[in-house]
PDB file of C-alpha atoms and ligand atoms in Angstrom:
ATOM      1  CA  UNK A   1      34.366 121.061  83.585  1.00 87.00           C
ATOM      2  CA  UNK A   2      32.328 123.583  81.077  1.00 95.00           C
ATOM      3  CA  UNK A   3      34.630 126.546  80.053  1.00 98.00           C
ATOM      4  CA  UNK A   4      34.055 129.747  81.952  1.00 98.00           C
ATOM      5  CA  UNK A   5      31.869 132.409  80.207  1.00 99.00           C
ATOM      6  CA  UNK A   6      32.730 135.906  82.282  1.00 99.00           C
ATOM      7  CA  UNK A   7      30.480 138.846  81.560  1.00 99.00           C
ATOM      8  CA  UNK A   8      31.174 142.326  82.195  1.00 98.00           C
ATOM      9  CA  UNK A   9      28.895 144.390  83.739  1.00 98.00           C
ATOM     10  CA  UNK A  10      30.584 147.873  82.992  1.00 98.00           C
ATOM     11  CA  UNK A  11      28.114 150.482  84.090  1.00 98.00           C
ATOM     12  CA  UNK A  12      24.430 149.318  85.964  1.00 96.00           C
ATOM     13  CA  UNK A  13      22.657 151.689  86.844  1.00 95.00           C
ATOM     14  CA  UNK A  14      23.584 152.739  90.464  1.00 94.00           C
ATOM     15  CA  UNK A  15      27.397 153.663  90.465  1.00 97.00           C
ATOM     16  CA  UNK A  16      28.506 157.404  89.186  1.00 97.00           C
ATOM     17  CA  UNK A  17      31.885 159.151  88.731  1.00 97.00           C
ATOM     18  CA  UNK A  18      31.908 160.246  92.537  1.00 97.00           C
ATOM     19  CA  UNK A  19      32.131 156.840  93.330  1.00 98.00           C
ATOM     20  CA  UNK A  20      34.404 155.679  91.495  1.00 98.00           C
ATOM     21  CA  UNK A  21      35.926 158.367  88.407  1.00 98.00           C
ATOM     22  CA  UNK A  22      36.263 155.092  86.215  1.00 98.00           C
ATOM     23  CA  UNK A  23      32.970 154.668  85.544  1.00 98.00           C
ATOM     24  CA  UNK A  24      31.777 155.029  82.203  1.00 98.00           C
ATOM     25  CA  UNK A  25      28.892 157.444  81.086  1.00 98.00           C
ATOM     26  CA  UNK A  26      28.729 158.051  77.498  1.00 98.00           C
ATOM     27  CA  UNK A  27      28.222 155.413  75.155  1.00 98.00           C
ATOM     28  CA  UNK A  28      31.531 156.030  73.502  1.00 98.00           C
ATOM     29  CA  UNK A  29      33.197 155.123  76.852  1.00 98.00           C
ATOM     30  CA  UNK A  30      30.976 152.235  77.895  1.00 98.00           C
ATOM     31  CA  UNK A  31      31.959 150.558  74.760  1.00 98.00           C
ATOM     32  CA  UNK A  32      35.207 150.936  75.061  1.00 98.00           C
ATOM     33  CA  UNK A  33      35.006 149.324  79.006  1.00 98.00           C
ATOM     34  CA  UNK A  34      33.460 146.281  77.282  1.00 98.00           C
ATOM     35  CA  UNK A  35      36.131 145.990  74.347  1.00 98.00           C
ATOM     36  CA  UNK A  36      39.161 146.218  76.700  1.00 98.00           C
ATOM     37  CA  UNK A  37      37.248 143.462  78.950  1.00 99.00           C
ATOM     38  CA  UNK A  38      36.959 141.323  76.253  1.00 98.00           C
ATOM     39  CA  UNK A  39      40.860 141.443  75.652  1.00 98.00           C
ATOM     40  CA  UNK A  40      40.810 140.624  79.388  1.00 98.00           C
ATOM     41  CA  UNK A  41      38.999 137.794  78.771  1.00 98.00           C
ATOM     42  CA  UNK A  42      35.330 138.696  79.242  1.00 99.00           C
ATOM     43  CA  UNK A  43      33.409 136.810  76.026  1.00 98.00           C
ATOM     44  CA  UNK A  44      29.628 138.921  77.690  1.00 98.00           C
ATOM     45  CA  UNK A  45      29.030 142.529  77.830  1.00 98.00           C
ATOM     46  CA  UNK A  46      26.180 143.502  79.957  1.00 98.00           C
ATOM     47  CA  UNK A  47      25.503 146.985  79.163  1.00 98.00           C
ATOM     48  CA  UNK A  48      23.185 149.900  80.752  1.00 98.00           C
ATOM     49  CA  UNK A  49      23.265 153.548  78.732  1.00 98.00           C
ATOM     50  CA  UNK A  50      23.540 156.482  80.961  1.00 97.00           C
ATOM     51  CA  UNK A  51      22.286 160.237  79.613  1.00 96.00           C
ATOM     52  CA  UNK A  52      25.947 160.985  78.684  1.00 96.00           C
ATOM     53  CA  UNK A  53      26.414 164.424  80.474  1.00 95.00           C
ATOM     54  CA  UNK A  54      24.785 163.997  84.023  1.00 95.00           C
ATOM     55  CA  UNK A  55      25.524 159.903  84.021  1.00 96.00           C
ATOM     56  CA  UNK A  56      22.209 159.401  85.160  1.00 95.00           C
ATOM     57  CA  UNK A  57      20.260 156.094  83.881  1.00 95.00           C
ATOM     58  CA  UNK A  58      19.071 155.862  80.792  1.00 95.00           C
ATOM     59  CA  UNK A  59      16.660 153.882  78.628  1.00 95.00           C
ATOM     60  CA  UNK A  60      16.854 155.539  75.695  1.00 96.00           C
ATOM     61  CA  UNK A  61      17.488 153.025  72.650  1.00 97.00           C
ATOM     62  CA  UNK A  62      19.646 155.578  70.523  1.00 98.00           C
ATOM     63  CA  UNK A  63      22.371 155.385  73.018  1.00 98.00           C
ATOM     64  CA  UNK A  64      21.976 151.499  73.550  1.00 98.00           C
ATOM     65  CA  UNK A  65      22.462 151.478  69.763  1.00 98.00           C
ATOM     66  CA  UNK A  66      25.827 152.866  69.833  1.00 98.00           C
ATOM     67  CA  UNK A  67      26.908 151.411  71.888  1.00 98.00           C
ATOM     68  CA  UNK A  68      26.184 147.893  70.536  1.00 98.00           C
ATOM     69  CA  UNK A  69      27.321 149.078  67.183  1.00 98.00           C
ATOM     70  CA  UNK A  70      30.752 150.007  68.119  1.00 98.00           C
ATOM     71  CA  UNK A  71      31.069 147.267  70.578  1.00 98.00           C
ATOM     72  CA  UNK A  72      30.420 144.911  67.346  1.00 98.00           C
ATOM     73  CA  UNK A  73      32.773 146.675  65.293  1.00 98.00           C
ATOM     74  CA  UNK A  74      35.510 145.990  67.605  1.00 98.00           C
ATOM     75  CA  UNK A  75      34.923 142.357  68.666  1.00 98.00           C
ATOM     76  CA  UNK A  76      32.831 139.489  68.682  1.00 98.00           C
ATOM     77  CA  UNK A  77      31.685 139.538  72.313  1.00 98.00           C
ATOM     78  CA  UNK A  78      28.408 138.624  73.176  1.00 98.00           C
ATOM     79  CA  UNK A  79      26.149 141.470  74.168  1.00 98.00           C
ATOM     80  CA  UNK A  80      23.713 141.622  77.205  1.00 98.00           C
ATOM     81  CA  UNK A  81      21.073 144.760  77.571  1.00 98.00           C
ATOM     82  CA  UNK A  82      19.370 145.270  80.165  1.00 98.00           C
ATOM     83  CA  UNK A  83      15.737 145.964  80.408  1.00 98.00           C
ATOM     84  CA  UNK A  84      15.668 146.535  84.206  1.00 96.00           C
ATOM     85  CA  UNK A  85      14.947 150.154  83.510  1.00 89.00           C
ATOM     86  CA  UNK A  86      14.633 150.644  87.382  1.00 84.00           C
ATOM     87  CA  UNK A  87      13.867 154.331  87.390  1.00 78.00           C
ATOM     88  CA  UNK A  88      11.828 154.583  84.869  1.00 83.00           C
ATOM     89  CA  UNK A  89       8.187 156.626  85.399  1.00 82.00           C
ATOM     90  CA  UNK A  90       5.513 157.097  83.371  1.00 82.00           C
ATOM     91  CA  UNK A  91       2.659 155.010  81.584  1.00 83.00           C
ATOM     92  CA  UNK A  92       4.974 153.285  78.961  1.00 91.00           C
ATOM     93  CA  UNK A  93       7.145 152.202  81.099  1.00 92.00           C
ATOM     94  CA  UNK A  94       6.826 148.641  80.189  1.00 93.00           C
ATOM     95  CA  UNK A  95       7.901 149.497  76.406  1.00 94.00           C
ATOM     96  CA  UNK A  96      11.023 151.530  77.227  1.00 95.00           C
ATOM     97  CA  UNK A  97      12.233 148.747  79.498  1.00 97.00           C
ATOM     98  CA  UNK A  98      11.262 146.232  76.495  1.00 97.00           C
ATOM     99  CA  UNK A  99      12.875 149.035  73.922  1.00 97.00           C
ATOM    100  CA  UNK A 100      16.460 147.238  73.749  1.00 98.00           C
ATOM    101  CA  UNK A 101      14.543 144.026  73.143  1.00 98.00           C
ATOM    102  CA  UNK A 102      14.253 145.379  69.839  1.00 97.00           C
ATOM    103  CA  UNK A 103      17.932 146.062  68.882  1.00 98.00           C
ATOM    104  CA  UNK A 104      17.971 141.747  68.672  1.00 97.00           C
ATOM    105  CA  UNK A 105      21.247 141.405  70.999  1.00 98.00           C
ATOM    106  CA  UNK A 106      22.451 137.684  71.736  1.00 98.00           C
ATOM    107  CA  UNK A 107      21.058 138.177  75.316  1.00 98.00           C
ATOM    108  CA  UNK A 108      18.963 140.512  77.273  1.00 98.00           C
ATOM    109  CA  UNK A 109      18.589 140.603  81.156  1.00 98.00           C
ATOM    110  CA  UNK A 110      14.932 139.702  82.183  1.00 98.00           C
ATOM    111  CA  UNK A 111      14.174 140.313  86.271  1.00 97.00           C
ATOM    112  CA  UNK A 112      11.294 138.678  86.964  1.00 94.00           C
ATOM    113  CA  UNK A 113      10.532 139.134  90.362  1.00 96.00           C
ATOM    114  CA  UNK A 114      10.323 141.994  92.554  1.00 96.00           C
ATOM    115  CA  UNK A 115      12.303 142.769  95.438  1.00 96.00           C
ATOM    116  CA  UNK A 116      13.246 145.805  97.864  1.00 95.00           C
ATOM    117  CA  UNK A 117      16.393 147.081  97.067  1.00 92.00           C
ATOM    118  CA  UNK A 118      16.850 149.193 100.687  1.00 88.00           C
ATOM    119  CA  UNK A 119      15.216 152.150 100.013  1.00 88.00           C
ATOM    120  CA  UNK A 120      12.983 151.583  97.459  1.00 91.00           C
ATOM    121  CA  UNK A 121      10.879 148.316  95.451  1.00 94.00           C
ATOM    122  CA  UNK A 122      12.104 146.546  92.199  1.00 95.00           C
ATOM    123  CA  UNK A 123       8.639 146.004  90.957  1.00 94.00           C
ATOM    124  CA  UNK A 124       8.198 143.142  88.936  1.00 96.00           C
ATOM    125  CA  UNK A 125       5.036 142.166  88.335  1.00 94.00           C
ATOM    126  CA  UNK A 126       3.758 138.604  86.818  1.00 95.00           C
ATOM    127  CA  UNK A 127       2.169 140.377  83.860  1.00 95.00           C
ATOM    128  CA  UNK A 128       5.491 141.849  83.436  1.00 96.00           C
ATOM    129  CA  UNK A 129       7.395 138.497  83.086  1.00 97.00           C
ATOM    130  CA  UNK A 130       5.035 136.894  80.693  1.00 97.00           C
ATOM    131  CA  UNK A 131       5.206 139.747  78.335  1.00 97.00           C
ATOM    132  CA  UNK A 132       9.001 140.319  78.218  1.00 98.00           C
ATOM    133  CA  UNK A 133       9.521 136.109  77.780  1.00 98.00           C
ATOM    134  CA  UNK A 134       7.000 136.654  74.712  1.00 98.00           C
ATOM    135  CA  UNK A 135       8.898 139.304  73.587  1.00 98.00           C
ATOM    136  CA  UNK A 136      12.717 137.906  73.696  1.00 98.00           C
ATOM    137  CA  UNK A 137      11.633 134.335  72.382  1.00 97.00           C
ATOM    138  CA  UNK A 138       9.523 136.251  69.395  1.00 97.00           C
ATOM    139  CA  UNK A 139      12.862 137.690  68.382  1.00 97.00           C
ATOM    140  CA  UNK A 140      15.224 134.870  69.002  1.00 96.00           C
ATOM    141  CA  UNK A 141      16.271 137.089  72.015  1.00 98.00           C
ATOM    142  CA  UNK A 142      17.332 134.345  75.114  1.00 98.00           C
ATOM    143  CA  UNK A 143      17.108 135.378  78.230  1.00 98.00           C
ATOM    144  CA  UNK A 144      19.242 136.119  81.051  1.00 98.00           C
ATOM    145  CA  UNK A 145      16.922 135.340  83.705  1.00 98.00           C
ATOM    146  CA  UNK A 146      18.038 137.872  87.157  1.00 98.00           C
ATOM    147  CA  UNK A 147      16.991 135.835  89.898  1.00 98.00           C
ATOM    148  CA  UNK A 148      17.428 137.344  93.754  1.00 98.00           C
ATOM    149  CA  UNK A 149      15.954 135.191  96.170  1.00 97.00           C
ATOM    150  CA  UNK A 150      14.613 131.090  95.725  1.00 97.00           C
ATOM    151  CA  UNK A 151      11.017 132.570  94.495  1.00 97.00           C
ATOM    152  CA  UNK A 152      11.857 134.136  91.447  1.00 98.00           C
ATOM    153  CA  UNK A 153      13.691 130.622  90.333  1.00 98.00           C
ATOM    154  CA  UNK A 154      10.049 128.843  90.892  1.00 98.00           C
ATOM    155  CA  UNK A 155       8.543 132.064  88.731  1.00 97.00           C
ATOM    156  CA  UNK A 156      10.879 131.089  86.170  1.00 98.00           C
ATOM    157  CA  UNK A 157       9.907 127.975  86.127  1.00 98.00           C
ATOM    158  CA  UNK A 158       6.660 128.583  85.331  1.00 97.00           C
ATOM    159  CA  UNK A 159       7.505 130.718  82.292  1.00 98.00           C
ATOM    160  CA  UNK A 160       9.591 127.578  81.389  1.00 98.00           C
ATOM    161  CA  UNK A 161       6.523 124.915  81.766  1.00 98.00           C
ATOM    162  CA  UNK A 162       4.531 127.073  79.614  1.00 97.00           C
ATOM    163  CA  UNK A 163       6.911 127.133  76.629  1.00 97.00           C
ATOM    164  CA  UNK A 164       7.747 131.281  77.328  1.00 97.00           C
ATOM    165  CA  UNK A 165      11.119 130.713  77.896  1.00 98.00           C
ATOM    166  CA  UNK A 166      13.215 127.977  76.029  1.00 96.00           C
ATOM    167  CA  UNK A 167      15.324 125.132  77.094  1.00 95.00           C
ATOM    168  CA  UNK A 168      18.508 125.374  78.411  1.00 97.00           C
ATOM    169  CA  UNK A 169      17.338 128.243  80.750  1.00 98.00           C
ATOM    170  CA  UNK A 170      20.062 130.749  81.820  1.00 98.00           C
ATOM    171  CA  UNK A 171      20.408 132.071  84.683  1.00 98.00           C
ATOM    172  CA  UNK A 172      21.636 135.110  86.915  1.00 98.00           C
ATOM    173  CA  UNK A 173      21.884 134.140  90.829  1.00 98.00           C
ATOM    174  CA  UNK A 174      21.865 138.005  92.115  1.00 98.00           C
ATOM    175  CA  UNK A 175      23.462 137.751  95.475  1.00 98.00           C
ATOM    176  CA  UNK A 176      23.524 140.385  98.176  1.00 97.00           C
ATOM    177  CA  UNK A 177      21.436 142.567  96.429  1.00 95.00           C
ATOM    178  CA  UNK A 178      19.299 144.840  98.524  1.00 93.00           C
ATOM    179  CA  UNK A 179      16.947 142.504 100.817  1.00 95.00           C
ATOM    180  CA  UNK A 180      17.204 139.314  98.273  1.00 97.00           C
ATOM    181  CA  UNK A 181      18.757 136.575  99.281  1.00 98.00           C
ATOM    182  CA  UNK A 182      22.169 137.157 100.916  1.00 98.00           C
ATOM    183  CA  UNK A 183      25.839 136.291  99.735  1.00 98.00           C
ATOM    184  CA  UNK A 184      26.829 133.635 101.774  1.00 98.00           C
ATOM    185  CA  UNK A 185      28.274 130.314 100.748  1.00 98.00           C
ATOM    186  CA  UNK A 186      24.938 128.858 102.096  1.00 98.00           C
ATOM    187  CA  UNK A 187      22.252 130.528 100.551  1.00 98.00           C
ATOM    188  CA  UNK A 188      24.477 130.136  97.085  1.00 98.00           C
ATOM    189  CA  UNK A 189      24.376 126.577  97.505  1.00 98.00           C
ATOM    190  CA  UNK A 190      20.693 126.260  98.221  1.00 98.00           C
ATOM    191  CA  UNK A 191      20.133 128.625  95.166  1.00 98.00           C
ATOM    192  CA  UNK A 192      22.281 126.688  92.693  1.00 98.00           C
ATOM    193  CA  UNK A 193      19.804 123.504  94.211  1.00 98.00           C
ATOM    194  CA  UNK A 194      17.040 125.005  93.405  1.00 98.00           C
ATOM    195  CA  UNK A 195      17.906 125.402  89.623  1.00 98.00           C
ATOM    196  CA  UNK A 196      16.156 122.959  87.147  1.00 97.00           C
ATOM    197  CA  UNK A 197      17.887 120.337  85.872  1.00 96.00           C
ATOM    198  CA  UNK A 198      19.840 121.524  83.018  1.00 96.00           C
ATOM    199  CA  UNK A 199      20.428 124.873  83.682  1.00 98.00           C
ATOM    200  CA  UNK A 200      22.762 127.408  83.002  1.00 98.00           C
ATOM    201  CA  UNK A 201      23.415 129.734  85.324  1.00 98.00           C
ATOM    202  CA  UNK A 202      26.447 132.668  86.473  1.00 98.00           C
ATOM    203  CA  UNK A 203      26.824 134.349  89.538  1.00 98.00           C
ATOM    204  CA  UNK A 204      27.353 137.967  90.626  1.00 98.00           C
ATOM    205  CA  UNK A 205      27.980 138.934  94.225  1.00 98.00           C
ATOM    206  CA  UNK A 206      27.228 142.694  95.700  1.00 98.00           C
ATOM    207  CA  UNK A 207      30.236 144.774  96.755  1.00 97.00           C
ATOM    208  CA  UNK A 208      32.853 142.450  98.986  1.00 97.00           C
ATOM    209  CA  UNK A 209      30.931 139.594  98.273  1.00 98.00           C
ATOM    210  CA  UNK A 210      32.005 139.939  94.235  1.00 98.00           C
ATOM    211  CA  UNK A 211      35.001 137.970  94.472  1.00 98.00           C
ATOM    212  CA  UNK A 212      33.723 135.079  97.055  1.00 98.00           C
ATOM    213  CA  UNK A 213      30.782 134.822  95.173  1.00 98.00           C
ATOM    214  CA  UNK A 214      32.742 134.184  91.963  1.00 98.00           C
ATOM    215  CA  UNK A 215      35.023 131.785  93.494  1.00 98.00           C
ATOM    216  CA  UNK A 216      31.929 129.859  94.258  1.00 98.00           C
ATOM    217  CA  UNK A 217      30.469 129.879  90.731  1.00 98.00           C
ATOM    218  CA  UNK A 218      34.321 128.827  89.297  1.00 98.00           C
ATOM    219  CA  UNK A 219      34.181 126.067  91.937  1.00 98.00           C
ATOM    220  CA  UNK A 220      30.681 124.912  91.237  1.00 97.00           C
ATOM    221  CA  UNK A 221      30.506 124.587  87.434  1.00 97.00           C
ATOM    222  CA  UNK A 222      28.659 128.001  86.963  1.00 98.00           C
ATOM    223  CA  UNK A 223      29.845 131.027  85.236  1.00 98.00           C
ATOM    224  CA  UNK A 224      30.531 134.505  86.557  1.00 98.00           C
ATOM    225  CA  UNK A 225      29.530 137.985  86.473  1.00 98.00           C
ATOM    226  CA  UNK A 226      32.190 141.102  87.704  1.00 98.00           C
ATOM    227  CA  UNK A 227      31.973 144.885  86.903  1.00 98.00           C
ATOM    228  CA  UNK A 228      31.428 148.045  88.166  1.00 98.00           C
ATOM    229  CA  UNK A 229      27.620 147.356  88.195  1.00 98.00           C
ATOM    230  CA  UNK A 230      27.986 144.928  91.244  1.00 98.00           C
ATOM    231  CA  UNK A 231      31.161 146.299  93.010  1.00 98.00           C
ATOM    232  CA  UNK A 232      33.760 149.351  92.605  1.00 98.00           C
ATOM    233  CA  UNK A 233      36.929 148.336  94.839  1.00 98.00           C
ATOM    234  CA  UNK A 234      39.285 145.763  93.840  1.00 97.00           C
ATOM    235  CA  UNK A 235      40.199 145.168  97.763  1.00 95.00           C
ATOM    236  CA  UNK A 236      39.281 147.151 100.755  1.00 94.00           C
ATOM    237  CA  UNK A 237      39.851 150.645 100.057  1.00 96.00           C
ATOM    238  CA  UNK A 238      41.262 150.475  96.903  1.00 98.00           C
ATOM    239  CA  UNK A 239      38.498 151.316  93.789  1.00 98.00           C
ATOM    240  CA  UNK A 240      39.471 149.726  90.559  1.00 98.00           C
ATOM    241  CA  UNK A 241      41.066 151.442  87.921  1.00 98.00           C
ATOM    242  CA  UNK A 242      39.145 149.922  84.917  1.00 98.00           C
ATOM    243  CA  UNK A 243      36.036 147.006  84.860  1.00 98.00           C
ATOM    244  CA  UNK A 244      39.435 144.944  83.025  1.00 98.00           C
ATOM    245  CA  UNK A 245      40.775 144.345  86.200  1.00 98.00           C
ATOM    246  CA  UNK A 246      38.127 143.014  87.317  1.00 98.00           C
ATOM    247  CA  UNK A 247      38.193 140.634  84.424  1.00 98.00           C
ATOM    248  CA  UNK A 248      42.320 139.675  84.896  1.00 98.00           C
ATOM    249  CA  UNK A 249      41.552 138.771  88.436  1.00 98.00           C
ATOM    250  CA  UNK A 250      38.830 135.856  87.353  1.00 98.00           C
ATOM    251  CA  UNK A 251      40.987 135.044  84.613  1.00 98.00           C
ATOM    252  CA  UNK A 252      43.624 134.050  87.292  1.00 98.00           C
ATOM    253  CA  UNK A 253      41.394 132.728  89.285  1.00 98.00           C
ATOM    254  CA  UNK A 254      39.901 130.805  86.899  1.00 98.00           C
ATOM    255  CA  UNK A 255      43.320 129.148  85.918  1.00 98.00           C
ATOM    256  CA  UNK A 256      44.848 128.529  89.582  1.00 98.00           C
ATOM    257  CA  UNK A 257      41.861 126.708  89.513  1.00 97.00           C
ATOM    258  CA  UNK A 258      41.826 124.367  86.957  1.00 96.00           C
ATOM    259  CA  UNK A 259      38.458 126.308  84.880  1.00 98.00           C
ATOM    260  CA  UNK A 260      39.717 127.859  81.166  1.00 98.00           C
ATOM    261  CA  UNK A 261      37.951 131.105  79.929  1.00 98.00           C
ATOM    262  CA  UNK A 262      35.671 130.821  77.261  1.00 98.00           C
ATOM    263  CA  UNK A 263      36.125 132.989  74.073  1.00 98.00           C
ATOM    264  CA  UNK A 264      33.283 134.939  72.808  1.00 98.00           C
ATOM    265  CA  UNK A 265      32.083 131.755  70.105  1.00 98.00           C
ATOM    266  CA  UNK A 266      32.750 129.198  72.986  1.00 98.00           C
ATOM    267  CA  UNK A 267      30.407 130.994  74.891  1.00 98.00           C
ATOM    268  CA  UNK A 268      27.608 131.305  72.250  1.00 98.00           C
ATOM    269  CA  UNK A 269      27.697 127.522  72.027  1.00 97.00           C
ATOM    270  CA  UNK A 270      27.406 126.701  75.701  1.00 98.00           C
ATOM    271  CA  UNK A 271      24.227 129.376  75.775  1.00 98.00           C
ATOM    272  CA  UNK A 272      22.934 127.276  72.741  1.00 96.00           C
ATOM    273  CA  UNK A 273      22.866 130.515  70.969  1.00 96.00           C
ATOM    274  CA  UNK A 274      23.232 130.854  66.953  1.00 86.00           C
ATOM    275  CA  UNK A 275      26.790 130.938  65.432  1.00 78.00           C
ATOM    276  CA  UNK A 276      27.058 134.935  65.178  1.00 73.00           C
ATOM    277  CA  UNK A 277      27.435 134.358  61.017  1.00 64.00           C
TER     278      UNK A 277
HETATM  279 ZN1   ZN B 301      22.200 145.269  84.950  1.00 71.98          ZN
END
């Protein structure tokens, strides 16, 4: 089976210091997260910036600059921004969530869809897809395309028929997330079926469901997705000391059974991405 690419979701946009004092805020410490995953194991960094004094969620491309320039002076991991940019407000809203775009990482997240996250809507609207698909490919961008519930995977699709988004496709199967599609064994399976032929895809699971989830994706021939954005405690009760551990625990996993890690360079060639040279 394909080596295992694990990416690191240090930060997201949700989780804060009360919750968990290991979270990272300033861009100094979310780099850091990231390097000491990758000498977990981790070959993806999927980063959010946070305004470094109150932690709150950031778009602001200064900070994602940092902290892709001292993630790339420390290792060769792949890096992942997000463009989510779920709290955003005002009129130019679509260009701060397309801002990171522009920093030309190896990957950026693109959510397609929309979905209610409990209290409040993800919007995603169509226009909103086509425009950020346009945007990655222009820059040699690829996409990680968030999917939450079967829909978004037949929006996708539709980007892909009309040449938007390249061949392989990658995917994120988002499970658990707010009212998306739930983390059960069931609706992963029915999720990975709905994939096109070809695909690659990871999968993160909300909370408990981290770890199951992941021992799915091993099992399945997908990769995986761990980190503070998706879930805080190692076990019940205990929060994690670092987003590393995280990271040891899949590498573990990975080996008991029978999956080796990719390194940052094996990764880049499964994603059919450039050599980083
Ligand atoms: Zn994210």
């Amino acid at each position: 089976m394909e080596k295992l690419i694990i990416t690191a979701a240090v930060v997201g946009s949700g989780p804060t210091k009360r919750m968990n004092q290991a979270v990272p805020y300033t861009p100094a410490e979310i780099a850091a997260e990231a390097v000491n995953c990758w000498r977990a194991g981790a070959a993806v960094a999927h980063i959010h910036v946070r305004h470094p004094q109150s932690g709150a969620p950031s778009m602001d491309v200064d900070l994602f600059q940092e902290v892709v320039s001292q993630i790339r002076t420390e290792c060769d991991m792949l890096i992942n921004l997000t463009t989510s940019g779920l709290d955003l407000q005002g009129e130019d809203v679509i260009e701060q969530r397309l801002a990171p775009v522009t920093l030309t990482p190896d990957l950026c997240s693109l959510d397609i869809g929309s979905v209610n996250f409990y209290e409040r809507a993800f919007v995603n609207p169509p226009a909103w897809g086509v425009l950020a698909a346009e945007r990655m490919r222009a820059v040699g961008v690829k996409p990680e395309i968030e999917v939450f519930d079967t829909g978004h995977i037949a929006q996708a699709q539709s980007l892909i028929d009309d040449g938007l988004i390249e061949t392989p496709p990658y995917f994120q199967l988002c499970m658990g997330v707010g009212w998306g599609i739930k983390a059960t064994p069931e609706h992963l399976r029915f999720m990975h079926s709905q994939l096109p032929p070809g695909a690659i895809w990871s999968v993160l699971g909300i909370g408990q469901a981290q770890l199951p989830m992941n021992r799915m994706g091993i099992q399945l021939g997908g990769h995986v997705r761990v980190g503070f954005e998706d879930n805080l405690y190692l076990e019940k009760g205990v929060l994690a000391k670092s987003n590393a551990q995280f990271v040891e625990r899949i590498v573990s996993l990975a080996g008991e059974m029978g999956r080796q890690v990719a390194s940052p360079v094996e990764a880049r060639h499964i994603l059919g991405l450039p050599r980083a040279d």
